[in-house]
Amino acid sequence: MRHSLTPRPYRAPGSDGSGKRGFPPAPEPLPVPVMDNHTHLDFPTDDVRVDIAAALDAAEAVGVCGAVQVGCDLESSRFTVRAVDLDPRLLGAVALHPNDAPGYAVRGELEDALAEIEELAGHPRVRAIGETGLDFYRTEGEGLAHQRYSFRRHIDIAKRLDRTLQIHDRDAHQDVVQVLREEGTPERVVFHCFSGDGELARICNNEGWFMSFAGTLTFKNATNLREALAVADPELVLVETDSPFLTPHPHRGRPNASYTVPYTVRAMAELTETDLAALCGQVSANTVRAYGSWV
């Protein structure tokens, strides 16, 4: 699919009349603004597409004042660089997703692709190399070697350019930690859509790695995430949507967008028995430490 930055028809949340397939209703605004530190504005959501300004306007209306647009391949990373120039509420991350890296390798294109990622990462509003990492759920065999090589190369780029490293970790906790320790990390590391348990959270606490919680925290079967949040250092906790995926309960299965962040933040406050405004302030400060200022 070709990505475009041209305006697209916008359907207000909950107004498209498509039942479960439509966007969830807008939540009550947060008392203190926070940022969605992982979204994919270029990904299609069924037949519902929004332009950048419309998506960020909907988020800002409920107290989500900014977002990090994340690239997964060359096309989406190029989109990211164009997008961050269009709206000051966006910062960017660029990378080759671990499930995409093997394809570039098989075609003999991986080195050129990594070189372009490094070039794109030089943009001043691109603050992270991500999402990169390991995924043992969708990739196997020879592809895993390509994943590991790509991951190590992304770590090197992040260190040399002083960019935050934004990690995709699926069914690969031990191996991700091993690679990070072997390579050495940049100053800032974010476990995007944190999927570990209390043990991984304690490792992140000890290493000073940020843990970003998504709508999965609100799922009924997410005992491991609730355990992790309970032990996570509050100064290392972030929030994200990974939209258009992982819509929080009770709207799981519907399209996701940055404006749903308050559902997850309220769940975080309830689970940790933390004042909502205080939690929002902490998450916001953490996000700025992770990516720098939006202004």
CSV table of C-alpha atoms in Angstrom, one decimal:
chain,number,residue,atom,x,y,z
A,1,MET,CA,0.0,0.0,0.0
A,2,ARG,CA,1.3,3.5,-0.8
A,3,HIS,CA,1.2,5.8,2.1
A,4,SER,CA,-0.1,9.4,1.7
A,5,LEU,CA,0.0,12.5,3.8
A,6,THR,CA,-3.0,14.0,1.9
A,7,PRO,CA,-6.2,14.7,3.9
A,8,ARG,CA,-8.4,11.7,4.3
A,9,PRO,CA,-12.1,11.4,5.3
A,10,TYR,CA,-12.4,11.6,9.0
A,11,ARG,CA,-15.1,9.9,11.0
A,12,ALA,CA,-15.4,11.1,14.5
A,13,PRO,CA,-15.0,8.5,17.2
A,14,GLY,CA,-18.1,6.5,17.7
A,15,SER,CA,-20.0,8.2,14.9
A,16,ASP,CA,-19.6,5.9,11.9
A,17,GLY,CA,-22.5,3.7,12.7
A,18,SER,CA,-20.6,0.5,12.1
A,19,GLY,CA,-21.0,-1.0,15.5
A,20,LYS,CA,-18.0,-2.9,16.9
A,21,ARG,CA,-15.9,-2.1,13.9
A,22,GLY,CA,-16.1,1.6,14.5
A,23,PHE,CA,-13.8,3.7,16.7
A,24,PRO,CA,-14.6,3.6,20.4
A,25,PRO,CA,-16.3,6.6,22.1
A,26,ALA,CA,-14.0,9.3,23.3
A,27,PRO,CA,-13.0,8.8,27.0
A,28,GLU,CA,-13.2,11.5,29.6
A,29,PRO,CA,-10.2,13.9,29.3
A,30,LEU,CA,-7.2,13.4,31.5
A,31,PRO,CA,-6.5,16.0,34.2
A,32,VAL,CA,-2.9,16.4,33.1
A,33,PRO,CA,-1.8,15.9,29.5
A,34,VAL,CA,0.3,12.8,28.5
A,35,MET,CA,1.9,11.6,25.2
A,36,ASP,CA,1.2,8.4,23.2
A,37,ASN,CA,4.8,7.2,22.7
A,38,HIS,CA,4.0,4.6,20.0
A,39,THR,CA,1.5,4.9,17.1
A,40,HIS,CA,1.3,4.1,13.4
A,41,LEU,CA,-0.6,6.8,11.7
A,42,ASP,CA,0.1,5.4,8.3
A,43,PHE,CA,-1.4,2.0,9.0
A,44,PRO,CA,-4.9,1.3,7.5
A,45,THR,CA,-7.8,0.8,9.8
A,46,ASP,CA,-10.4,-1.1,7.8
A,47,ASP,CA,-12.0,1.5,5.5
A,48,VAL,CA,-11.6,4.3,8.2
A,49,ARG,CA,-8.7,6.6,7.5
A,50,VAL,CA,-7.9,9.9,9.2
A,51,ASP,CA,-5.4,12.6,8.4
A,52,ILE,CA,-2.7,13.5,10.8
A,53,ALA,CA,-4.2,16.7,12.1
A,54,ALA,CA,-7.6,15.0,12.7
A,55,ALA,CA,-6.1,12.2,14.6
A,56,LEU,CA,-4.0,14.5,16.8
A,57,ASP,CA,-6.9,16.9,17.3
A,58,ALA,CA,-9.0,14.0,18.7
A,59,ALA,CA,-6.2,13.0,21.0
A,60,GLU,CA,-5.5,16.5,22.2
A,61,ALA,CA,-9.2,16.9,23.1
A,62,VAL,CA,-8.9,14.2,25.7
A,63,GLY,CA,-5.5,15.2,27.1
A,64,VAL,CA,-3.1,13.4,24.8
A,65,CYS,CA,-1.0,16.3,23.7
A,66,GLY,CA,1.6,14.5,21.5
A,67,ALA,CA,2.6,11.2,19.9
A,68,VAL,CA,5.6,9.3,18.5
A,69,GLN,CA,4.9,8.1,15.0
A,70,VAL,CA,6.8,4.9,14.4
A,71,GLY,CA,8.3,3.4,11.3
A,72,CYS,CA,8.5,-0.4,10.6
A,73,ASP,CA,10.1,-0.5,7.1
A,74,LEU,CA,11.6,2.0,4.7
A,75,GLU,CA,8.2,3.2,3.4
A,76,SER,CA,6.7,3.9,6.8
A,77,SER,CA,10.0,5.4,8.0
A,78,ARG,CA,10.0,7.8,5.1
A,79,PHE,CA,6.4,8.6,6.0
A,80,THR,CA,7.4,9.3,9.5
A,81,VAL,CA,10.0,11.8,8.5
A,82,ARG,CA,7.5,13.6,6.3
A,83,ALA,CA,4.9,13.5,9.0
A,84,VAL,CA,7.0,15.0,11.8
A,85,ASP,CA,7.4,18.1,9.6
A,86,LEU,CA,3.7,18.5,9.3
A,87,ASP,CA,2.6,18.8,12.9
A,88,PRO,CA,4.6,19.8,16.0
A,89,ARG,CA,2.6,17.4,18.1
A,90,LEU,CA,4.5,14.5,16.5
A,91,LEU,CA,8.0,13.1,17.1
A,92,GLY,CA,9.3,10.2,15.1
A,93,ALA,CA,11.0,6.8,15.3
A,94,VAL,CA,12.5,4.9,12.3
A,95,ALA,CA,13.6,1.3,11.8
A,96,LEU,CA,13.2,-2.0,10.1
A,97,HIS,CA,10.8,-4.1,12.1
A,98,PRO,CA,12.3,-7.5,13.2
A,99,ASN,CA,9.7,-9.3,11.1
A,100,ASP,CA,10.6,-7.2,8.0
A,101,ALA,CA,14.4,-7.3,8.3
A,102,PRO,CA,14.7,-10.9,7.0
A,103,GLY,CA,12.9,-9.9,3.8
A,104,TYR,CA,15.4,-7.2,3.2
A,105,ALA,CA,18.2,-9.6,3.8
A,106,VAL,CA,16.9,-12.3,1.5
A,107,ARG,CA,16.5,-9.7,-1.3
A,108,GLY,CA,20.1,-8.5,-0.7
A,109,GLU,CA,18.8,-5.1,0.4
A,110,LEU,CA,19.4,-5.1,4.2
A,111,GLU,CA,22.7,-3.0,4.2
A,112,ASP,CA,21.2,-0.3,1.9
A,113,ALA,CA,18.0,-0.3,4.0
A,114,LEU,CA,20.0,0.1,7.2
A,115,ALA,CA,22.0,2.9,5.7
A,116,GLU,CA,18.8,4.7,4.7
A,117,ILE,CA,17.4,4.3,8.2
A,118,GLU,CA,20.5,5.9,9.6
A,119,GLU,CA,20.1,8.8,7.2
A,120,LEU,CA,16.4,9.3,8.1
A,121,ALA,CA,17.3,9.2,11.8
A,122,GLY,CA,19.3,12.3,11.3
A,123,HIS,CA,16.2,14.4,11.2
A,124,PRO,CA,16.0,16.5,14.4
A,125,ARG,CA,12.4,15.4,15.2
A,126,VAL,CA,13.2,11.7,14.8
A,127,ARG,CA,14.2,10.9,18.3
A,128,ALA,CA,14.2,7.1,18.3
A,129,ILE,CA,15.4,4.1,16.4
A,130,GLY,CA,12.5,1.7,16.5
A,131,GLU,CA,10.8,-0.4,16.4
A,132,THR,CA,13.5,-2.9,16.4
A,133,GLY,CA,14.2,-6.1,18.4
A,134,LEU,CA,13.3,-9.7,18.2
A,135,ASP,CA,10.1,-11.5,17.4
A,136,PHE,CA,10.0,-15.3,18.0
A,137,TYR,CA,6.3,-15.5,17.3
A,138,ARG,CA,6.2,-14.7,13.6
A,139,THR,CA,9.8,-15.4,12.5
A,140,GLU,CA,11.7,-18.7,12.7
A,141,GLY,CA,14.6,-20.5,11.1
A,142,GLU,CA,17.2,-18.5,9.1
A,143,GLY,CA,15.1,-15.4,9.6
A,144,LEU,CA,16.1,-15.3,13.3
A,145,ALA,CA,19.7,-14.8,12.4
A,146,HIS,CA,18.7,-11.9,10.2
A,147,GLN,CA,16.7,-10.4,13.0
A,148,ARG,CA,19.6,-10.6,15.4
A,149,TYR,CA,21.9,-9.0,13.0
A,150,SER,CA,19.5,-6.2,12.2
A,151,PHE,CA,18.8,-5.6,15.9
A,152,ARG,CA,22.5,-5.3,16.7
A,153,ARG,CA,22.9,-2.8,13.8
A,154,HIS,CA,20.0,-0.7,15.0
A,155,ILE,CA,21.5,-0.6,18.5
A,156,ASP,CA,24.7,0.6,17.0
A,157,ILE,CA,22.9,3.4,15.0
A,158,ALA,CA,21.0,4.5,18.1
A,159,LYS,CA,24.3,4.7,20.1
A,160,ARG,CA,26.2,6.6,17.5
A,161,LEU,CA,23.3,9.1,16.8
A,162,ASP,CA,22.3,9.4,20.5
A,163,ARG,CA,18.8,8.2,19.7
A,164,THR,CA,16.4,6.4,22.0
A,165,LEU,CA,16.1,2.7,21.3
A,166,GLN,CA,12.5,1.5,20.9
A,167,ILE,CA,12.3,-2.2,21.3
A,168,HIS,CA,9.8,-4.7,19.9
A,169,ASP,CA,10.0,-7.9,22.0
A,170,ARG,CA,7.6,-10.7,21.4
A,171,ASP,CA,8.3,-14.1,23.0
A,172,ALA,CA,12.0,-13.2,23.1
A,173,HIS,CA,12.6,-11.5,26.5
A,174,GLN,CA,15.7,-13.4,27.5
A,175,ASP,CA,17.3,-13.1,24.1
A,176,VAL,CA,16.5,-9.4,23.8
A,177,VAL,CA,18.1,-8.7,27.2
A,178,GLN,CA,21.1,-10.8,26.2
A,179,VAL,CA,21.7,-8.8,23.0
A,180,LEU,CA,21.3,-5.5,24.8
A,181,ARG,CA,23.9,-6.5,27.4
A,182,GLU,CA,26.3,-7.8,24.8
A,183,GLU,CA,26.1,-4.8,22.6
A,184,GLY,CA,25.7,-2.1,25.3
A,185,THR,CA,22.8,0.2,25.0
A,186,PRO,CA,22.2,3.9,24.2
A,187,GLU,CA,21.4,6.1,27.1
A,188,ARG,CA,17.6,5.6,26.6
A,189,VAL,CA,15.9,2.3,26.0
A,190,VAL,CA,12.1,1.8,25.7
A,191,PHE,CA,10.4,-1.6,25.8
A,192,HIS,CA,7.5,-0.8,23.5
A,193,CYS,CA,4.2,-2.5,24.3
A,194,PHE,CA,5.8,-4.1,27.3
A,195,SER,CA,4.9,-7.8,27.3
A,196,GLY,CA,7.0,-9.3,30.1
A,197,ASP,CA,6.2,-10.0,33.7
A,198,GLY,CA,7.6,-9.0,37.1
A,199,GLU,CA,10.9,-10.6,36.4
A,200,LEU,CA,11.5,-8.6,33.2
A,201,ALA,CA,10.2,-5.4,34.9
A,202,ARG,CA,12.8,-5.9,37.7
A,203,ILE,CA,15.5,-6.2,35.0
A,204,CYS,CA,14.3,-3.0,33.4
A,205,ASN,CA,14.3,-1.3,36.8
A,206,ASN,CA,17.9,-2.3,37.4
A,207,GLU,CA,19.0,-1.3,33.9
A,208,GLY,CA,17.1,2.0,33.8
A,209,TRP,CA,15.0,0.9,30.8
A,210,PHE,CA,11.6,2.4,30.2
A,211,MET,CA,8.5,0.2,30.1
A,212,SER,CA,5.7,1.3,27.9
A,213,PHE,CA,2.3,-0.1,28.7
A,214,ALA,CA,-0.4,-0.4,26.0
A,215,GLY,CA,-4.1,-1.3,26.0
A,216,THR,CA,-3.1,-5.0,26.6
A,217,LEU,CA,-2.7,-4.0,30.3
A,218,THR,CA,-6.5,-3.8,30.5
A,219,PHE,CA,-7.1,-7.3,29.0
A,220,LYS,CA,-8.6,-9.8,31.4
A,221,ASN,CA,-5.8,-12.3,30.7
A,222,ALA,CA,-3.0,-9.9,31.2
A,223,THR,CA,-1.9,-11.0,34.7
A,224,ASN,CA,1.7,-10.8,33.8
A,225,LEU,CA,1.4,-7.1,32.8
A,226,ARG,CA,-0.4,-6.2,36.0
A,227,GLU,CA,2.3,-8.0,37.9
A,228,ALA,CA,5.0,-6.0,36.0
A,229,LEU,CA,3.3,-2.7,36.5
A,230,ALA,CA,3.1,-3.3,40.2
A,231,VAL,CA,6.9,-3.6,40.5
A,232,ALA,CA,7.9,-1.2,37.8
A,233,ASP,CA,9.8,1.9,38.9
A,234,PRO,CA,7.2,4.8,38.4
A,235,GLU,CA,10.0,6.9,36.8
A,236,LEU,CA,10.4,4.3,34.0
A,237,VAL,CA,6.7,3.9,33.1
A,238,LEU,CA,5.3,5.2,29.8
A,239,VAL,CA,2.0,4.7,28.0
A,240,GLU,CA,1.1,4.0,24.3
A,241,THR,CA,-1.5,2.8,22.0
A,242,ASP,CA,0.4,0.9,19.3
A,243,SER,CA,-2.6,2.1,17.3
A,244,PRO,CA,-4.4,1.0,15.2
A,245,PHE,CA,-3.9,-2.2,17.3
A,246,LEU,CA,-4.5,-3.2,20.9
A,247,THR,CA,-7.5,-1.1,21.7
A,248,PRO,CA,-8.1,-1.1,25.5
A,249,HIS,CA,-10.9,-2.9,27.3
A,250,PRO,CA,-13.9,-2.6,27.0
A,251,HIS,CA,-13.4,-1.8,23.3
A,252,ARG,CA,-11.0,-4.5,22.4
A,253,GLY,CA,-11.4,-5.5,18.8
A,254,ARG,CA,-12.3,-2.0,17.6
A,255,PRO,CA,-9.9,0.3,15.8
A,256,ASN,CA,-7.4,2.1,18.1
A,257,ALA,CA,-6.1,5.6,18.0
A,258,SER,CA,-4.1,7.9,20.3
A,259,TYR,CA,-7.3,9.4,21.8
A,260,THR,CA,-7.9,6.1,23.7
A,261,VAL,CA,-4.8,6.5,25.9
A,262,PRO,CA,-6.9,7.8,28.8
A,263,TYR,CA,-8.6,4.3,29.1
A,264,THR,CA,-5.2,2.8,29.7
A,265,VAL,CA,-3.9,5.5,32.0
A,266,ARG,CA,-7.0,5.3,34.2
A,267,ALA,CA,-6.4,1.5,34.5
A,268,MET,CA,-2.8,2.1,35.4
A,269,ALA,CA,-3.9,4.5,38.2
A,270,GLU,CA,-6.4,2.1,39.5
A,271,LEU,CA,-4.1,-0.9,39.5
A,272,THR,CA,-1.3,1.1,41.3
A,273,GLU,CA,-3.7,3.0,43.5
A,274,THR,CA,-2.1,6.2,42.3
A,275,ASP,CA,-3.8,9.6,42.1
A,276,LEU,CA,-4.7,10.0,38.4
A,277,ALA,CA,-3.3,13.6,38.0
A,278,ALA,CA,0.0,12.5,39.8
A,279,LEU,CA,0.3,9.5,37.5
A,280,CYS,CA,-0.3,11.6,34.4
A,281,GLY,CA,2.4,14.1,35.5
A,282,GLN,CA,4.9,11.3,36.1
A,283,VAL,CA,4.2,9.6,32.8
A,284,SER,CA,4.5,12.9,30.9
A,285,ALA,CA,7.8,13.7,32.6
A,286,ASN,CA,9.1,10.2,31.9
A,287,THR,CA,8.1,10.6,28.2
A,288,VAL,CA,10.1,13.8,27.9
A,289,ARG,CA,13.1,12.1,29.5
A,290,ALA,CA,12.8,9.3,27.0
A,291,TYR,CA,12.4,11.3,23.8
A,292,GLY,CA,13.1,14.9,24.6
A,293,SER,CA,10.8,17.9,24.4
A,294,TRP,CA,8.0,18.2,21.7
A,295,VAL,CA,8.6,22.0,21.6
